Coordinates of C-alpha atoms and ligand atoms in Angstrom, one line a residue:
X1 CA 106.1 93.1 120.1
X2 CA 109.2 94.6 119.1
X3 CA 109.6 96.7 116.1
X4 CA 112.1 96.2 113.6
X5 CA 113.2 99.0 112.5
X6 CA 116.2 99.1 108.9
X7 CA 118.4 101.9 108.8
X8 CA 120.2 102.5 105.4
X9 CA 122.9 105.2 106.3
X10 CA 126.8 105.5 104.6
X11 CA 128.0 107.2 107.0
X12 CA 129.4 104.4 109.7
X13 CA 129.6 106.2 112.5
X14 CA 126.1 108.1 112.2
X15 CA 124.9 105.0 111.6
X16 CA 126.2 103.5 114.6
X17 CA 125.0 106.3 117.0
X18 CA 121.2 105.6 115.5
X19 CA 121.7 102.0 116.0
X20 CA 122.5 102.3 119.6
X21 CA 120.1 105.2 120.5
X22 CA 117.3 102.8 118.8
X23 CA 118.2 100.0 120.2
X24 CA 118.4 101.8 123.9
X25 CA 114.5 102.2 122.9
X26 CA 113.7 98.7 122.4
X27 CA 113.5 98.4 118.8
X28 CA 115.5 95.8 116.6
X29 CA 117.7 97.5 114.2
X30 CA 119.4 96.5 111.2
X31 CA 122.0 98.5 109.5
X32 CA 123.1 98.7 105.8
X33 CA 126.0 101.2 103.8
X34 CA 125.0 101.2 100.6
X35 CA 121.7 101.4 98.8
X36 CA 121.7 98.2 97.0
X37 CA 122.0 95.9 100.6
X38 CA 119.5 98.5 102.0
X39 CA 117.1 97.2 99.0
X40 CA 117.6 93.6 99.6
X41 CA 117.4 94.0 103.3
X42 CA 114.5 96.2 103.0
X43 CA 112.8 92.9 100.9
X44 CA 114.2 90.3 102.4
X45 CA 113.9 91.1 106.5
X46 CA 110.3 93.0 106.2
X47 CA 111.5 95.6 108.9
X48 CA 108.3 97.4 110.1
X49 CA 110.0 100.9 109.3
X50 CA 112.4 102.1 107.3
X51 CA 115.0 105.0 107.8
X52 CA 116.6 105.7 104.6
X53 CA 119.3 108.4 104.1
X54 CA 119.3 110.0 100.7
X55 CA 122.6 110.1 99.4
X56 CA 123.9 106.5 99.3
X57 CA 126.6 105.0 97.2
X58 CA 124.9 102.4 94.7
X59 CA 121.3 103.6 94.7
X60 CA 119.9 106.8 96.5
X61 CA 117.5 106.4 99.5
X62 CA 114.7 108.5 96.6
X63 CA 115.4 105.1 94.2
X64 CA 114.9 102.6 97.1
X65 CA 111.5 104.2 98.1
X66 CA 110.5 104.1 95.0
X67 CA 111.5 100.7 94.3
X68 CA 110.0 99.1 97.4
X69 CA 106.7 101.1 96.5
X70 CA 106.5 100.2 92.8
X71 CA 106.4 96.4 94.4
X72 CA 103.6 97.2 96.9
X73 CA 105.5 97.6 99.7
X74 CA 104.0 99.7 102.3
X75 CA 106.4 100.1 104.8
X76 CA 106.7 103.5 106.5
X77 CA 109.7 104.6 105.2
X78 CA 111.1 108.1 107.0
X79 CA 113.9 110.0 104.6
X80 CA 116.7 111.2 106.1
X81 CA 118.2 114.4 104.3
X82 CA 121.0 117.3 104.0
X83 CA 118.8 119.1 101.2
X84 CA 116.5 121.5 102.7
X85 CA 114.9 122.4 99.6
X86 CA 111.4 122.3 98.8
X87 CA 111.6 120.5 95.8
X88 CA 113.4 118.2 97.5
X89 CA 110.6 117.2 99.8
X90 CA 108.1 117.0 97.5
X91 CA 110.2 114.9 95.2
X92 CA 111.0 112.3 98.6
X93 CA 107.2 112.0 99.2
X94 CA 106.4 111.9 95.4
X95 CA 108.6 108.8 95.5
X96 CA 106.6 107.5 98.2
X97 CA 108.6 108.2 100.8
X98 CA 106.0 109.2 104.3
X99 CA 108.4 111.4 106.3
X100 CA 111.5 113.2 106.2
X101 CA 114.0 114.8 109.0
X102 CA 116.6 117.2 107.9
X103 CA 120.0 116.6 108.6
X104 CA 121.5 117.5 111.0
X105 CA 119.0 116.5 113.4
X106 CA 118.4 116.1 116.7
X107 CA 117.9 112.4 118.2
X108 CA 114.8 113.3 119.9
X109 CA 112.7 114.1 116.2
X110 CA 113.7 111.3 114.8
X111 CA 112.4 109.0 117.3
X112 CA 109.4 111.3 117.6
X113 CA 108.7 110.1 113.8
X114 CA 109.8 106.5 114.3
X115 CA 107.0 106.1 117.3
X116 CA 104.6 108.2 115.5
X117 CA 105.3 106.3 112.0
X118 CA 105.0 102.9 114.1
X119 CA 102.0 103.5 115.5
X120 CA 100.1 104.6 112.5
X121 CA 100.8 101.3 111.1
X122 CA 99.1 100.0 114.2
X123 CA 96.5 101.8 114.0
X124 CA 96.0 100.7 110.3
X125 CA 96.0 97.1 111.4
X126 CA 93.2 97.2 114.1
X127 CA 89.9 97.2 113.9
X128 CA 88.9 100.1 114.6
X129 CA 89.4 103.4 111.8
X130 CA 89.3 107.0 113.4
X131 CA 89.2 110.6 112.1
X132 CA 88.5 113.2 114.1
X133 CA 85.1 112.3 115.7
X134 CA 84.3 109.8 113.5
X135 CA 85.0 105.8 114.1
X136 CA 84.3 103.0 112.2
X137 CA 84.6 99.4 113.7
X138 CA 85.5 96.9 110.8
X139 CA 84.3 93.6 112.8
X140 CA 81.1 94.6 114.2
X141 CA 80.6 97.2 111.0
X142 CA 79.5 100.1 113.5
X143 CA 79.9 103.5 112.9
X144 CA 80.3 106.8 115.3
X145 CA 80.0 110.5 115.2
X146 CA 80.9 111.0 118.6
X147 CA 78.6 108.5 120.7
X148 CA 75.7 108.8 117.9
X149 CA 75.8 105.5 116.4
X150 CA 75.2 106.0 112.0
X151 CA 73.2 103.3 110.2
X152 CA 75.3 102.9 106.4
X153 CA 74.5 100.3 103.5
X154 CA 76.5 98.3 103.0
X155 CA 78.2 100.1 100.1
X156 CA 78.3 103.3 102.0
X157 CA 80.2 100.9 104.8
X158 CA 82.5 100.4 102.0
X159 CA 83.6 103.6 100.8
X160 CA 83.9 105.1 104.5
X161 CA 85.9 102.5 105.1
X162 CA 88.4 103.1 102.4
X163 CA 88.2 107.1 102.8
X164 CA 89.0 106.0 106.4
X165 CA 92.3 104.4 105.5
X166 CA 93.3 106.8 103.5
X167 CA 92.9 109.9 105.6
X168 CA 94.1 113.4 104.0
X169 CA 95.0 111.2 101.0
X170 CA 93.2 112.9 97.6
X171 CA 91.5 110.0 96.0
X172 CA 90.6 109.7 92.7
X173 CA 87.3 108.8 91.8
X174 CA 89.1 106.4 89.3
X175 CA 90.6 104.6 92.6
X176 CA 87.6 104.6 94.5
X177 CA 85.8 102.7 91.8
X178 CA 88.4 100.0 91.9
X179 CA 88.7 99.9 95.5
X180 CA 85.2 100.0 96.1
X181 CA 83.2 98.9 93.6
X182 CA 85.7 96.4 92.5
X183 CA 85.5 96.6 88.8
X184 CA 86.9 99.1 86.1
X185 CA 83.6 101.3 85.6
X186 CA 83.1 102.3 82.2
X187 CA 80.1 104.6 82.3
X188 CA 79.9 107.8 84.2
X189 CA 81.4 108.0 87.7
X190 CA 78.5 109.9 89.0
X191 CA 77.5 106.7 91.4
X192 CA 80.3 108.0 93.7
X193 CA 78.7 111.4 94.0
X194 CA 75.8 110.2 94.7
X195 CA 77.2 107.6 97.3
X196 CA 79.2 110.7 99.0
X197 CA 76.2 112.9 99.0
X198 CA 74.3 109.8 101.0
X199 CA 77.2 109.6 103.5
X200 CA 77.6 113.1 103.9
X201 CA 73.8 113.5 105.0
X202 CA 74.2 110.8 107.3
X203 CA 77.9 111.8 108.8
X204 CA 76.3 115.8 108.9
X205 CA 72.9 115.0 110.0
X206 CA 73.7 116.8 113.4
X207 CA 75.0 119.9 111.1
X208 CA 78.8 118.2 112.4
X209 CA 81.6 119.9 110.7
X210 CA 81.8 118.2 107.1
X211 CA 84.7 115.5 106.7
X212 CA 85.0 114.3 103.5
X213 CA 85.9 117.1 101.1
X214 CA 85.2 117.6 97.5
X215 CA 88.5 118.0 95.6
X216 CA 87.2 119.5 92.3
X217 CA 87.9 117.7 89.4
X218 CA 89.7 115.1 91.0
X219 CA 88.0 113.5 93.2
X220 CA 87.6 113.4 97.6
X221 CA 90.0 113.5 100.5
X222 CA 89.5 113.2 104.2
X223 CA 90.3 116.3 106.0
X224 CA 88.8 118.1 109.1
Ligands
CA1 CA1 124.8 109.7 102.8

C-alpha cells in the first residue's frame, strides 16, 4: 500500500526537491504553501504522515499540529525547523507534533523519520503490541516475556494493553481510569496501583528487568 505522505512547505523550490525525492521512494505526496491549505488538506485528504514546516504564511506548522490534534487527529506529523533551540522543540512536541528535523537537513534523515514514523503507525494498527521483550497479541489475548507465555485477567489484559500503546508515554492515572476502566472514578485511584502491582509480579516473576515505571505523583510510563 502506498503511503501518502502531505508536505506543507513555503518555500517552492524546497518543496519541490522533497516532493520528488519522496516520490522517487514510492510514496504519494501532496504539496501545500501556506498553512491554511496545509490545514484543509491535512483534513480533507487523511495523508498517513505529515511534514509540516514551521514558519508558514497564514498559520504556522506549531498552529496546524495543534489544530489537527485538538480534533483527534493522530497522524504522525514530523516538524520541519530553522530554530535550533530547545524551547523550540519542546514547544513543537508540546503542540503535538511527534518529530522534528532541523533545517538544513540532509535528505537521508528525513526519510529516515518518514519510514520510521510510517511504520510505527503500522505497528499501532496490527495485532500484535511489543516493548522490549514483552508482546501482547490483541486477537488471541496472549501475552509474552520472551517465549514464557503470562496468564492476565481480563482487566490486567486491559491496562497492558493500553500501557502498550502508549509506550514511553507518562500516563496519568486520571487517563488510565478512563481508558481502562471506562468511567470517571470518583473515589481513590488506588485500584490502579493495585492492578500495576499484580502485573508487575506477573511481567517480573522471572526477576526480568521491570517495565512499567512508577512516575511519582503522576502516574506510570513504559520504559526499559
Ligand atoms: Ca517557511
Amino acid at each position: 500500500m502506498t503511503a501518502h505522505i502531505l508536505l506543507v512547505e513555503d518555500e517552492v523550490k524546497l518543496a519541490r526537491f522533497v516532493e520528488l525525492e519522496l516520490s522517487y521512494e514510492g510514496y504519494k505526496v501532496s504539496i501545500a504553501h501556506d498553512g491554511l491549505t496545509g490545514l484543509t488538506t491535512a483534513r480533507e485528504s487523511q495523508p498517513d504522515l505529515v511534514i509540516l514546516d514551521w514558519m508558514l504564511p497564514g498559520l504556522s506548522g506549531l498552529e496546524i499540529c495543534r489544530r489537527l490534534r485538538s480534533t483527534g487527529d493522530q497522524v504522525p506529523i514530523i516538524l520541519l525547523t530553522a530554530k535550533d533551540e530547545v524551547s523550540d522543540r519542546v514547544a513543537g512536541l508540546d503542540a503535538g507534533a511527534d518529530d522534528y528535523v532541523v533545517k538544513p537537513f540532509s535528505l537521508e534523515e528525513l526519510l529516515a523519520r518518514v519510514r520510521a514514523h510510517l511504520r510505527r503507525t503500522q505497528e499501532a494498527d496490527s495485532d500484535i503490541l511489543q516493548f522490549e521483550d514483552l508482546s501482547l497479541n490483541r486477537s488471541t489475548r496472549e501475552v509474552h516475556r520472551g517465549t514464557r507465555l503470562i496468564e492476565l485477567t481480563a482487566k490486567e489484559f486491559d491496562l497492558l494493553e493500553y500501557l502498550l500503546t502508549n509506550p514511553r508515554q507518562v500516563i496519568t492515572r486520571d487517563r488510565i481510569l478512563e481508558e481502562v476502566w471506562d468511567y470517571d472514578f470518583m473515589g481513590d485511584s488506588n485500584i490502579i496501583e493495585v492492578y500495576i502491582r499484580y502485573l508487575r509480579l506477573k511481567l517480573e516473576a522471572n526477576n526480568e528487568k521491570r517495565l512499567i515505571q512508577t512516575v511519582r505523583g503522576v502516574g506510570y510510563v513504559l520504559r526499559e
